[in-house]
Amino acid sequence: MSVAHDVGVTGVGVLQVVVIGIGGLVLLGLMRKVRARIEGRVGAPVLQPLRDVRKLMRKERLRPEFASWIFPLAPVVLVATVTVAALMTPLITTHPPLAGGSDLFVVVYLLLLGSTLVALAGLDTGTAFGGMGSSRALTIGALAEPALLVTILALSVSSHSSNFPVIVRATLADPAVIISPARLFALAALLIVIIAESGRLPVDNPATHLELTMIKEAMILEYSGPDLALVTLGEAMRLALLLGVLVNLSLPWGVASSTSVGALAIGTIVLCAKVAAVASALSFVEVFLAKLRLFRLPELLAGAFVLALLGVVSGVVTK
Amino acid sequence: MVGALIGVVAAAAGAALPKRWRVPASASLVLCGCLTELATSIRVLATGSDAHWHSIDLLPFTGVTLLLTPLGAIFVVLVTVVAVPATLYWIGYSSHGASARTTACNYAMFVTVLLIVPAAASVATFMFLWEMMALTSLALVLTDQGRRAAARSAGVWYGVITHAGAAFIMAAFLLLASHSGSQTFVAMTSHARTLAPGARAVIFLLALVGFGSKAGVVPFHVWLPRAHPEAPTPVSALMSGAMVALGVYGIVLFGNVLLSGGPVWWWLIVLALGGVSALFGSLHAVNSTDLKKLLAYSTTDNIGLALLAVGASGIFVATGHGRLGALSLVAAVFMLVNHAMFKGALFLVAGSVQVASGTRDLDELGGLLRRMPQSGALFLVAAAAICALPPLNGFVGEWLLFQSLLQGVNLGSTAGDIAITVSVAALALAAGLTIVAFVKAAGVGFLGRPRSPGANDAREVAMSMRVGSGLLVVMCVVAGVAPMTILSAVERAVRAALPRVGSRSVVRGLQLQLVGARGVLAPTVLAASLAGALILAVSLRRALARRRAVRVVEAWGSGRELVTARMQYTATSFAEPVQRVFDDVLRPVRDVNVSHVAESRYVIESMSYRSRVDDGIERALYAPVIKVIRRWGQYARRLQPGSVHRYLAYGLAALVVTLLVVAVAG
């Protein structure tokens, strides 16, 4: 197979999903490793999450006694929605398999479908923790929503479209857009929203199991075995996808503009490098952050909303 | 018009037949009427030519003028979307009430009137039908008034607000008709352009208030959370899904058809009303624990979003972006049709829950999905549809609205841009809060474990009730996966409402491709790939797991031995974070009573905590008005002491005053 060989739509789809799937878990390991090293610990190997998932996959499936079919369905839906989102997003190439309907709005609502199902599953367990987690996670989600949609608006103003490949291609064609105030404000807002949506510090502490402070972990407390493996995989894929979106909107260079083997190889390496760099930076900053009180979060998200709004306004004014 | 005749026969059957035959006979006739009207409106939508019918004998002096335009036809379709399943549901539901002679007769009349209101084409016809719609639905809200004080109170609120609204609509019609010298809509449309801008504005604002009160927008929404829970379930579904949408129809009728559009500020008001209603409705839906009340507030939310789209459409048309305006109006009408589907389904299942468990209070429900597997699954899917989750119909509607707003930013006027950006934010916040409200409703009501004996003993309801709600859920799925047919019908209706715009189709094959915009959605492909990914994930779990069997275990109870249903989050506790975040807007009333033991005030004997969220607008706006009216009522009673002499003196005084007025004026 030569470097110029075209792998076609299916190949690109499989590649993006596999890179997001395995890359997401490695990313999780990398972020934990960075954090451990800065805190002066050796930390688990970077590939530890992969091993965890493999181990969990082989365990017995358990179901809490009052749960219904929603409980086993939620992890599957979570993974499925992120997979479809990965098929839509221009991560490695600007020609993802579902490019036609690849809309930022659609990607957001797909991810929302997964997290809503997980929130329902939290209530399905019939315990206090599940309800607590879903109540908090959904409150944060609802407050992050305006910032998120207005961010999409700000990103779309310059190219008159919320079609994701169109935005990335337009950015590649005219890189000056990146340092325009509209894009900078929008990216800052997007970063905050991504932190909130993926449950990183200072919104939620992914490492905690302290009963009263956990959000995501409370929601998925009852999961074990293969179901927990799928939840972990889904969450990791989502984090990788969101960071991939962020880097491709801020530093789109290296994204393959064709579907040839060579271009895709470069695209994969560049994407992994960029996401790894951003994730390490995030992890580095997280060491110095404490978790915010739940009822201080609206201020943070309102801040993100104002940034996004500034993005739209400056985009309109400078036009 | 055959459908209307069948409907009247259905009403007569409901009134005349003995109890055993009443509901089935009446319901099947209503269904025939619905299907006949549906056929007429589909013909109108397919051919684009209006259906006309006139009779001078039916109403004295004026006659009845009916003209079914494509815009009216799409609303007739919307009514049948709810009416057919609701009537099927009624057959099973009637064994739990709603089978009395008056109820059956009124129900048939109500559906019939709903079906012909969108065809009314003269002032007298419209007002007659509009009033019939109000009166029959009022009588249905009062079905239970003998037993429940809440139903009486709901009837008073609904009756007063709907009639005040009708007065405003009447005033708007009279102004318009007196100018054009004719009471048919066609003549009024052609004369309206020569009206002075001030008069046009007054007419529009009067109509906006009148129809807004029917649509349940803030601040006229107060009747919804009272009337919807009290009406029999099929009627709640019809009121919320269909009747309220006719309020938006009225606004479009006046703004876009009769007055042929207006300046930007009219539509900014509509946009603002819509945005505020969406936020207010969704916020109160999050904080409601009564399932039907939650759905009623969410109606205010959904209608608000549709009105926001109508407002945006008006702004676009007024600033010369006709195609974009058409797109927003398509989004508005499509969202109303979707709302009829999912809200109808949700109301019907809520009624099933009440029948099965004896309560609508979410804090007493739970675990219903395992006890009512089919109804529960239907509720979950309908809830996902209202949350605008893909691949269901609510998602397509919000995508259309978002796309039209997205294209609308950057059109030149700064005020317009800011208004559009803020409405995107309102849309987003309302969407987020809707998800909280419906995860709460579905999660607390149907998942987990039962919180009361009633919920524990709940059993699946009668077949016809499941078929009724199931039909609506199937429509939600079809309209989400393959919205092309419905959208092209909506498109034709909008083209009739905005004749000067001349937009092209938004549908291209399996994709929705927007005209003049770079937005593309492929709902069928999206649904197919989601299904594929789901199968993939399930088989991944199957292939890798060593043991297939699932072991049922106890949930983690933090080391306690006994985990009870009371330890679960309730609807109230689920909504508490949102309530706290919006404390300043909601102003919840919290009482904490602590009673101490007599010997020592350091030892607490008992504690009670009560928290309640009142409707702030009701408190601030309606309470003072009611107080004043009540005081005037007290004064008015002094005029009637029962003395004949006094009454004769009143007569004499009135006569003298009249003569004086005649003398001065003449």
mmCIF file with all atom_site columns, C-alpha atoms in Angstrom, chain A residues 57-70 72-73 75-77 79-81 83-84 87-88 98 100-103 105-106 109-110 112-113 116 119-121 123-129 131-132 134-136 138-139 142-143 145-146 149-150 152-153 156-157 159-163 166 211 221-222 226-227 230 233 293-295 298 305 309 312 315-316 319, chain B residues 369-370 377 380 387-391 395 398-399 402-403 405-407 409-410 417-418 420-422 424-425 427-429 431-433 435-436 439-440 442-444 447-450 511 518-522 525-526 529-530 533-534 536-538 540-541 544-556 558 563-564 567-569 573-578 580-582:
data_model
loop_
_atom_site.group_PDB
_atom_site.id
_atom_site.type_symbol
_atom_site.label_atom_id
_atom_site.label_alt_id
_atom_site.label_comp_id
_atom_site.label_asym_id
_atom_site.label_entity_id
_atom_site.label_seq_id
_atom_site.pdbx_PDB_ins_code
_atom_site.Cartn_x
_atom_site.Cartn_y
_atom_site.Cartn_z
_atom_site.occupancy
_atom_site.B_iso_or_equiv
_atom_site.pdbx_formal_charge
_atom_site.auth_seq_id
_atom_site.auth_comp_id
_atom_site.auth_asym_id
_atom_site.auth_atom_id
_atom_site.pdbx_PDB_model_num
ATOM 1   C CA . MET A 1 57  ? -14.496 -6.241  30.597 1.00 0.00 ? 57  MET A CA 1
ATOM 2   C CA . ARG A 1 58  ? -13.819 -9.786  31.764 1.00 0.00 ? 58  ARG A CA 1
ATOM 3   C CA . LYS A 1 59  ? -15.654 -9.490  35.038 1.00 0.00 ? 59  LYS A CA 1
ATOM 4   C CA . GLU A 1 60  ? -19.161 -10.566 35.870 1.00 0.00 ? 60  GLU A CA 1
ATOM 5   C CA . ARG A 1 61  ? -22.041 -8.208  35.084 1.00 0.00 ? 61  ARG A CA 1
ATOM 6   C CA . LEU A 1 62  ? -23.972 -6.951  38.102 1.00 0.00 ? 62  LEU A CA 1
ATOM 7   C CA . ARG A 1 63  ? -27.256 -5.078  38.310 1.00 0.00 ? 63  ARG A CA 1
ATOM 8   C CA . PRO A 1 64  ? -28.708 -3.334  41.384 1.00 0.00 ? 64  PRO A CA 1
ATOM 9   C CA . GLU A 1 65  ? -31.954 -5.008  42.383 1.00 0.00 ? 65  GLU A CA 1
ATOM 10  C CA . PHE A 1 66  ? -34.351 -2.138  41.610 1.00 0.00 ? 66  PHE A CA 1
ATOM 11  C CA . ALA A 1 67  ? -32.778 -1.037  38.345 1.00 0.00 ? 67  ALA A CA 1
ATOM 12  C CA . SER A 1 68  ? -34.598 -1.357  35.024 1.00 0.00 ? 68  SER A CA 1
ATOM 13  C CA . TRP A 1 69  ? -33.307 -1.729  31.467 1.00 0.00 ? 69  TRP A CA 1
ATOM 14  C CA . ILE A 1 70  ? -32.132 1.883   31.473 1.00 0.00 ? 70  ILE A CA 1
ATOM 15  C CA . PRO A 1 72  ? -27.496 -1.492  31.260 1.00 0.00 ? 72  PRO A CA 1
ATOM 16  C CA . LEU A 1 73  ? -28.541 0.653   28.278 1.00 0.00 ? 73  LEU A CA 1
ATOM 17  C CA . PRO A 1 75  ? -23.183 2.831   29.005 1.00 0.00 ? 75  PRO A CA 1
ATOM 18  C CA . VAL A 1 76  ? -23.899 1.447   25.545 1.00 0.00 ? 76  VAL A CA 1
ATOM 19  C CA . VAL A 1 77  ? -25.612 4.661   24.459 1.00 0.00 ? 77  VAL A CA 1
ATOM 20  C CA . VAL A 1 79  ? -20.178 4.847   23.828 1.00 0.00 ? 79  VAL A CA 1
ATOM 21  C CA . ALA A 1 80  ? -22.413 4.808   20.746 1.00 0.00 ? 80  ALA A CA 1
ATOM 22  C CA . THR A 1 81  ? -23.056 8.574   20.799 1.00 0.00 ? 81  THR A CA 1
ATOM 23  C CA . THR A 1 83  ? -18.585 6.994   18.372 1.00 0.00 ? 83  THR A CA 1
ATOM 24  C CA . VAL A 1 84  ? -21.037 8.695   16.025 1.00 0.00 ? 84  VAL A CA 1
ATOM 25  C CA . LEU A 1 87  ? -17.400 9.852   12.847 1.00 0.00 ? 87  LEU A CA 1
ATOM 26  C CA . MET A 1 88  ? -18.681 13.390  12.307 1.00 0.00 ? 88  MET A CA 1
ATOM 27  C CA . LEU A 1 98  ? -20.427 11.858  8.096  1.00 0.00 ? 98  LEU A CA 1
ATOM 28  C CA . GLY A 1 100 ? -22.539 16.172  5.264  1.00 0.00 ? 100 GLY A CA 1
ATOM 29  C CA . GLY A 1 101 ? -24.486 16.292  8.480  1.00 0.00 ? 101 GLY A CA 1
ATOM 30  C CA . SER A 1 102 ? -21.489 17.208  10.608 1.00 0.00 ? 102 SER A CA 1
ATOM 31  C CA . ASP A 1 103 ? -22.849 20.165  12.468 1.00 0.00 ? 103 ASP A CA 1
ATOM 32  C CA . PHE A 1 105 ? -25.023 21.638  17.059 1.00 0.00 ? 105 PHE A CA 1
ATOM 33  C CA . VAL A 1 106 ? -25.526 17.974  16.189 1.00 0.00 ? 106 VAL A CA 1
ATOM 34  C CA . TYR A 1 109 ? -26.725 17.196  21.141 1.00 0.00 ? 109 TYR A CA 1
ATOM 35  C CA . LEU A 1 110 ? -25.304 13.742  20.447 1.00 0.00 ? 110 LEU A CA 1
ATOM 36  C CA . LEU A 1 112 ? -25.981 15.370  25.411 1.00 0.00 ? 112 LEU A CA 1
ATOM 37  C CA . LEU A 1 113 ? -27.918 12.193  24.578 1.00 0.00 ? 113 LEU A CA 1
ATOM 38  C CA . THR A 1 116 ? -28.691 12.357  29.735 1.00 0.00 ? 116 THR A CA 1
ATOM 39  C CA . ALA A 1 119 ? -28.043 10.755  34.426 1.00 0.00 ? 119 ALA A CA 1
ATOM 40  C CA . LEU A 1 120 ? -31.207 8.671   34.088 1.00 0.00 ? 120 LEU A CA 1
ATOM 41  C CA . ALA A 1 121 ? -29.218 5.571   35.000 1.00 0.00 ? 121 ALA A CA 1
ATOM 42  C CA . LEU A 1 123 ? -31.729 7.710   39.191 1.00 0.00 ? 123 LEU A CA 1
ATOM 43  C CA . ASP A 1 124 ? -32.433 4.153   38.103 1.00 0.00 ? 124 ASP A CA 1
ATOM 44  C CA . THR A 1 125 ? -30.289 2.656   40.837 1.00 0.00 ? 125 THR A CA 1
ATOM 45  C CA . GLY A 1 126 ? -32.730 3.808   43.514 1.00 0.00 ? 126 GLY A CA 1
ATOM 46  C CA . THR A 1 127 ? -29.994 5.074   45.823 1.00 0.00 ? 127 THR A CA 1
ATOM 47  C CA . ALA A 1 128 ? -29.223 8.507   47.195 1.00 0.00 ? 128 ALA A CA 1
ATOM 48  C CA . PHE A 1 129 ? -25.868 8.771   45.430 1.00 0.00 ? 129 PHE A CA 1
ATOM 49  C CA . GLY A 1 131 ? -29.860 10.882  42.313 1.00 0.00 ? 131 GLY A CA 1
ATOM 50  C CA . MET A 1 132 ? -27.404 13.304  43.876 1.00 0.00 ? 132 MET A CA 1
ATOM 51  C CA . SER A 1 134 ? -27.493 13.218  38.265 1.00 0.00 ? 134 SER A CA 1
ATOM 52  C CA . SER A 1 135 ? -29.143 16.220  39.857 1.00 0.00 ? 135 SER A CA 1
ATOM 53  C CA . ARG A 1 136 ? -25.814 18.027  40.109 1.00 0.00 ? 136 ARG A CA 1
ATOM 54  C CA . LEU A 1 138 ? -27.653 18.065  34.966 1.00 0.00 ? 138 LEU A CA 1
ATOM 55  C CA . THR A 1 139 ? -27.714 21.401  36.761 1.00 0.00 ? 139 THR A CA 1
ATOM 56  C CA . ALA A 1 142 ? -28.108 23.149  31.918 1.00 0.00 ? 142 ALA A CA 1
ATOM 57  C CA . LEU A 1 143 ? -26.050 26.143  33.002 1.00 0.00 ? 143 LEU A CA 1
ATOM 58  C CA . GLU A 1 145 ? -25.685 25.016  27.673 1.00 0.00 ? 145 GLU A CA 1
ATOM 59  C CA . PRO A 1 146 ? -26.122 28.760  26.910 1.00 0.00 ? 146 PRO A CA 1
ATOM 60  C CA . LEU A 1 149 ? -24.502 27.257  22.043 1.00 0.00 ? 149 LEU A CA 1
ATOM 61  C CA . VAL A 1 150 ? -23.432 30.898  21.982 1.00 0.00 ? 150 VAL A CA 1
ATOM 62  C CA . ILE A 1 152 ? -20.980 27.682  18.518 1.00 0.00 ? 152 ILE A CA 1
ATOM 63  C CA . LEU A 1 153 ? -22.669 30.828  17.253 1.00 0.00 ? 153 LEU A CA 1
ATOM 64  C CA . SER A 1 156 ? -19.931 30.014  13.044 1.00 0.00 ? 156 SER A CA 1
ATOM 65  C CA . VAL A 1 157 ? -20.309 33.753  12.465 1.00 0.00 ? 157 VAL A CA 1
ATOM 66  C CA . SER A 1 159 ? -17.957 31.216  7.995  1.00 0.00 ? 159 SER A CA 1
ATOM 67  C CA . HIS A 1 160 ? -21.769 31.573  8.090  1.00 0.00 ? 160 HIS A CA 1
ATOM 68  C CA . SER A 1 161 ? -22.112 27.913  8.877  1.00 0.00 ? 161 SER A CA 1
ATOM 69  C CA . SER A 1 162 ? -22.047 25.640  11.879 1.00 0.00 ? 162 SER A CA 1
ATOM 70  C CA . ASN A 1 163 ? -20.876 22.784  9.665  1.00 0.00 ? 163 ASN A CA 1
ATOM 71  C CA . VAL A 1 166 ? -16.481 23.947  6.763  1.00 0.00 ? 166 VAL A CA 1
ATOM 72  C CA . GLU A 1 211 ? -19.421 11.017  49.162 1.00 0.00 ? 211 GLU A CA 1
ATOM 73  C CA . LEU A 1 221 ? -21.242 4.497   41.476 1.00 0.00 ? 221 LEU A CA 1
ATOM 74  C CA . GLU A 1 222 ? -23.310 1.351   40.895 1.00 0.00 ? 222 GLU A CA 1
ATOM 75  C CA . PRO A 1 226 ? -18.132 -4.572  31.629 1.00 0.00 ? 226 PRO A CA 1
ATOM 76  C CA . ASP A 1 227 ? -20.647 -1.769  32.192 1.00 0.00 ? 227 ASP A CA 1
ATOM 77  C CA . LEU A 1 230 ? -17.940 0.998   28.824 1.00 0.00 ? 230 LEU A CA 1
ATOM 78  C CA . LEU A 1 233 ? -14.309 4.171   27.782 1.00 0.00 ? 233 LEU A CA 1
ATOM 79  C CA . ARG A 1 293 ? -18.155 24.789  45.649 1.00 0.00 ? 293 ARG A CA 1
ATOM 80  C CA . LEU A 1 294 ? -21.136 23.562  43.647 1.00 0.00 ? 294 LEU A CA 1
ATOM 81  C CA . PHE A 1 295 ? -22.976 26.833  44.096 1.00 0.00 ? 295 PHE A CA 1
ATOM 82  C CA . PRO A 1 298 ? -22.862 29.292  38.086 1.00 0.00 ? 298 PRO A CA 1
ATOM 83  C CA . PHE A 1 305 ? -21.275 32.733  28.693 1.00 0.00 ? 305 PHE A CA 1
ATOM 84  C CA . LEU A 1 309 ? -21.258 36.604  23.966 1.00 0.00 ? 309 LEU A CA 1
ATOM 85  C CA . VAL A 1 312 ? -20.319 36.922  18.904 1.00 0.00 ? 312 VAL A CA 1
ATOM 86  C CA . GLY A 1 315 ? -17.333 38.891  15.420 1.00 0.00 ? 315 GLY A CA 1
ATOM 87  C CA . VAL A 1 316 ? -20.249 41.000  14.269 1.00 0.00 ? 316 VAL A CA 1
ATOM 88  C CA . LYS A 1 319 ? -17.027 42.106  10.215 1.00 0.00 ? 319 LYS A CA 1
ATOM 89  C CA . LEU B 2 369 ? -41.083 1.400   34.402 1.00 0.00 ? 369 LEU B CA 1
ATOM 90  C CA . ARG B 2 370 ? -40.981 -2.108  35.857 1.00 0.00 ? 370 ARG B CA 1
ATOM 91  C CA . ALA B 2 377 ? -41.087 3.178   27.825 1.00 0.00 ? 377 ALA B CA 1
ATOM 92  C CA . LEU B 2 380 ? -39.154 7.844   28.290 1.00 0.00 ? 380 LEU B CA 1
ATOM 93  C CA . CYS B 2 387 ? -35.504 17.252  25.472 1.00 0.00 ? 387 CYS B CA 1
ATOM 94  C CA . ALA B 2 388 ? -34.573 17.632  21.777 1.00 0.00 ? 388 ALA B CA 1
ATOM 95  C CA . LEU B 2 389 ? -32.295 14.605  21.880 1.00 0.00 ? 389 LEU B CA 1
ATOM 96  C CA . PRO B 2 390 ? -31.382 13.075  18.521 1.00 0.00 ? 390 PRO B CA 1
ATOM 97  C CA . PRO B 2 391 ? -32.704 11.248  16.578 1.00 0.00 ? 391 PRO B CA 1
ATOM 98  C CA . PHE B 2 395 ? -34.113 17.757  17.869 1.00 0.00 ? 395 PHE B CA 1
ATOM 99  C CA . GLU B 2 398 ? -34.482 22.982  17.524 1.00 0.00 ? 398 GLU B CA 1
ATOM 100 C CA . TRP B 2 399 ? -31.851 22.467  14.854 1.00 0.00 ? 399 TRP B CA 1
ATOM 101 C CA . PHE B 2 402 ? -30.880 27.332  15.715 1.00 0.00 ? 402 PHE B CA 1
ATOM 102 C CA . GLN B 2 403 ? -29.854 27.385  12.072 1.00 0.00 ? 403 GLN B CA 1
ATOM 103 C CA . LEU B 2 405 ? -30.977 32.234  14.198 1.00 0.00 ? 405 LEU B CA 1
ATOM 104 C CA . LEU B 2 406 ? -27.377 31.448  13.268 1.00 0.00 ? 406 LEU B CA 1
ATOM 105 C CA . GLN B 2 407 ? -27.891 32.775  9.755  1.00 0.00 ? 407 GLN B CA 1
ATOM 106 C CA . VAL B 2 409 ? -26.756 37.092  13.181 1.00 0.00 ? 409 VAL B CA 1
ATOM 107 C CA . ASN B 2 410 ? -24.629 39.433  11.170 1.00 0.00 ? 410 ASN B CA 1
ATOM 108 C CA . ASP B 2 417 ? -27.948 40.889  16.106 1.00 0.00 ? 417 ASP B CA 1
ATOM 109 C CA . ILE B 2 418 ? -28.001 41.294  19.861 1.00 0.00 ? 418 ILE B CA 1
ATOM 110 C CA . ILE B 2 420 ? -30.845 37.092  18.025 1.00 0.00 ? 420 ILE B CA 1
ATOM 111 C CA . THR B 2 421 ? -27.764 36.246  20.109 1.00 0.00 ? 421 THR B CA 1
ATOM 112 C CA . VAL B 2 422 ? -29.702 36.641  23.328 1.00 0.00 ? 422 VAL B CA 1
ATOM 113 C CA . VAL B 2 424 ? -29.901 31.717  21.168 1.00 0.00 ? 424 VAL B CA 1
ATOM 114 C CA . ALA B 2 425 ? -28.858 31.927  24.804 1.00 0.00 ? 425 ALA B CA 1
ATOM 115 C CA . LEU B 2 427 ? -33.121 28.803  23.657 1.00 0.00 ? 427 LEU B CA 1
ATOM 116 C CA . ALA B 2 428 ? -30.064 27.063  25.089 1.00 0.00 ? 428 ALA B CA 1
ATOM 117 C CA . LEU B 2 429 ? -30.896 27.709  28.736 1.00 0.00 ? 429 LEU B CA 1
ATOM 118 C CA . ALA B 2 431 ? -33.288 23.490  26.467 1.00 0.00 ? 431 ALA B CA 1
ATOM 119 C CA . GLY B 2 432 ? -30.918 22.711  29.339 1.00 0.00 ? 432 GLY B CA 1
ATOM 120 C CA . LEU B 2 433 ? -33.612 23.278  31.961 1.00 0.00 ? 433 LEU B CA 1
ATOM 121 C CA . ILE B 2 435 ? -33.592 18.290  30.196 1.00 0.00 ? 435 ILE B CA 1
ATOM 122 C CA . VAL B 2 436 ? -33.397 18.731  33.967 1.00 0.00 ? 436 VAL B CA 1
ATOM 123 C CA . VAL B 2 439 ? -34.921 13.644  33.504 1.00 0.00 ? 439 VAL B CA 1
ATOM 124 C CA . LYS B 2 440 ? -36.551 14.463  36.812 1.00 0.00 ? 440 LYS B CA 1
ATOM 125 C CA . ALA B 2 442 ? -38.863 10.283  33.934 1.00 0.00 ? 442 ALA B CA 1
ATOM 126 C CA . GLY B 2 443 ? -36.181 9.370   36.457 1.00 0.00 ? 443 GLY B CA 1
ATOM 127 C CA . VAL B 2 444 ? -38.077 10.055  39.658 1.00 0.00 ? 444 VAL B CA 1
ATOM 128 C CA . LEU B 2 447 ? -37.096 4.652   37.606 1.00 0.00 ? 447 LEU B CA 1
ATOM 129 C CA . GLY B 2 448 ? -35.713 3.691   40.981 1.00 0.00 ? 448 GLY B CA 1
ATOM 130 C CA . ARG B 2 449 ? -38.113 2.264   43.528 1.00 0.00 ? 449 ARG B CA 1
ATOM 131 C CA . PRO B 2 450 ? -41.706 3.143   44.362 1.00 0.00 ? 450 PRO B CA 1
ATOM 132 C CA . GLN B 2 511 ? -31.055 15.499  3.821  1.00 0.00 ? 511 GLN B CA 1
ATOM 133 C CA . ARG B 2 518 ? -24.783 26.183  4.552  1.00 0.00 ? 518 ARG B CA 1
ATOM 134 C CA . GLY B 2 519 ? -26.637 24.083  7.069  1.00 0.00 ? 519 GLY B CA 1
ATOM 135 C CA . VAL B 2 520 ? -27.173 20.428  6.322  1.00 0.00 ? 520 VAL B CA 1
ATOM 136 C CA . LEU B 2 521 ? -28.762 17.803  8.519  1.00 0.00 ? 521 LEU B CA 1
ATOM 137 C CA . ALA B 2 522 ? -29.087 14.166  7.603  1.00 0.00 ? 522 ALA B CA 1
ATOM 138 C CA . VAL B 2 525 ? -28.235 8.847   8.300  1.00 0.00 ? 525 VAL B CA 1
ATOM 139 C CA . LEU B 2 526 ? -27.801 10.099  11.855 1.00 0.00 ? 526 LEU B CA 1
ATOM 140 C CA . SER B 2 529 ? -25.401 5.446   12.349 1.00 0.00 ? 529 SER B CA 1
ATOM 141 C CA . LEU B 2 530 ? -26.594 5.759   15.946 1.00 0.00 ? 530 LEU B CA 1
ATOM 142 C CA . ALA B 2 533 ? -22.996 2.243   16.844 1.00 0.00 ? 533 ALA B CA 1
ATOM 143 C CA . LEU B 2 534 ? -25.411 0.943   19.475 1.00 0.00 ? 534 LEU B CA 1
ATOM 144 C CA . LEU B 2 536 ? -21.505 -2.322  17.867 1.00 0.00 ? 536 LEU B CA 1
ATOM 145 C CA . ALA B 2 537 ? -21.245 -1.293  21.524 1.00 0.00 ? 537 ALA B CA 1
ATOM 146 C CA . VAL B 2 538 ? -23.637 -4.020  22.660 1.00 0.00 ? 538 VAL B CA 1
ATOM 147 C CA . LEU B 2 540 ? -18.456 -5.341  22.169 1.00 0.00 ? 540 LEU B CA 1
ATOM 148 C CA . ARG B 2 541 ? -19.811 -5.854  25.678 1.00 0.00 ? 541 ARG B CA 1
ATOM 149 C CA . LEU B 2 544 ? -15.582 -9.389  25.783 1.00 0.00 ? 544 LEU B CA 1
ATOM 150 C CA . ALA B 2 545 ? -17.607 -10.374 28.831 1.00 0.00 ? 545 ALA B CA 1
ATOM 151 C CA . ARG B 2 546 ? -16.772 -13.879 29.975 1.00 0.00 ? 546 ARG B CA 1
ATOM 152 C CA . ARG B 2 547 ? -20.068 -14.575 31.634 1.00 0.00 ? 547 ARG B CA 1
ATOM 153 C CA . ARG B 2 548 ? -23.279 -13.604 29.910 1.00 0.00 ? 548 ARG B CA 1
ATOM 154 C CA . ALA B 2 549 ? -25.603 -13.823 32.909 1.00 0.00 ? 549 ALA B CA 1
ATOM 155 C CA . VAL B 2 550 ? -26.284 -10.665 34.907 1.00 0.00 ? 550 VAL B CA 1
ATOM 156 C CA . ARG B 2 551 ? -26.326 -11.121 38.672 1.00 0.00 ? 551 ARG B CA 1
ATOM 157 C CA . VAL B 2 552 ? -28.783 -9.018  40.628 1.00 0.00 ? 552 VAL B CA 1
ATOM 158 C CA . VAL B 2 553 ? -27.208 -7.485  43.713 1.00 0.00 ? 553 VAL B CA 1
ATOM 159 C CA . GLU B 2 554 ? -28.064 -5.025  46.428 1.00 0.00 ? 554 GLU B CA 1
ATOM 160 C CA . ALA B 2 555 ? -27.171 -1.400  45.751 1.00 0.00 ? 555 ALA B CA 1
ATOM 161 C CA . TRP B 2 556 ? -24.400 0.185   47.805 1.00 0.00 ? 556 TRP B CA 1
ATOM 162 C CA . SER B 2 558 ? -22.726 3.195   52.475 1.00 0.00 ? 558 SER B CA 1
ATOM 163 C CA . VAL B 2 563 ? -31.549 0.925   52.163 1.00 0.00 ? 563 VAL B CA 1
ATOM 164 C CA . THR B 2 564 ? -35.111 2.176   51.873 1.00 0.00 ? 564 THR B CA 1
ATOM 165 C CA . MET B 2 567 ? -33.289 7.451   50.852 1.00 0.00 ? 567 MET B CA 1
ATOM 166 C CA . GLN B 2 568 ? -33.662 8.099   47.124 1.00 0.00 ? 568 GLN B CA 1
ATOM 167 C CA . TYR B 2 569 ? -33.571 11.561  45.712 1.00 0.00 ? 569 TYR B CA 1
ATOM 168 C CA . SER B 2 573 ? -34.419 17.310  46.087 1.00 0.00 ? 573 SER B CA 1
ATOM 169 C CA . PHE B 2 574 ? -33.515 16.705  42.452 1.00 0.00 ? 574 PHE B CA 1
ATOM 170 C CA . ALA B 2 575 ? -34.589 20.233  41.546 1.00 0.00 ? 575 ALA B CA 1
ATOM 171 C CA . GLU B 2 576 ? -33.001 21.830  44.608 1.00 0.00 ? 576 GLU B CA 1
ATOM 172 C CA . PRO B 2 577 ? -29.677 22.873  42.986 1.00 0.00 ? 577 PRO B CA 1
ATOM 173 C CA . VAL B 2 578 ? -31.497 24.606  40.134 1.00 0.00 ? 578 VAL B CA 1
ATOM 174 C CA . ARG B 2 580 ? -30.894 27.514  44.592 1.00 0.00 ? 580 ARG B CA 1
ATOM 175 C CA . VAL B 2 581 ? -29.120 28.852  41.522 1.00 0.00 ? 581 VAL B CA 1
ATOM 176 C CA . PHE B 2 582 ? -32.251 30.749  40.462 1.00 0.00 ? 582 PHE B CA 1
#
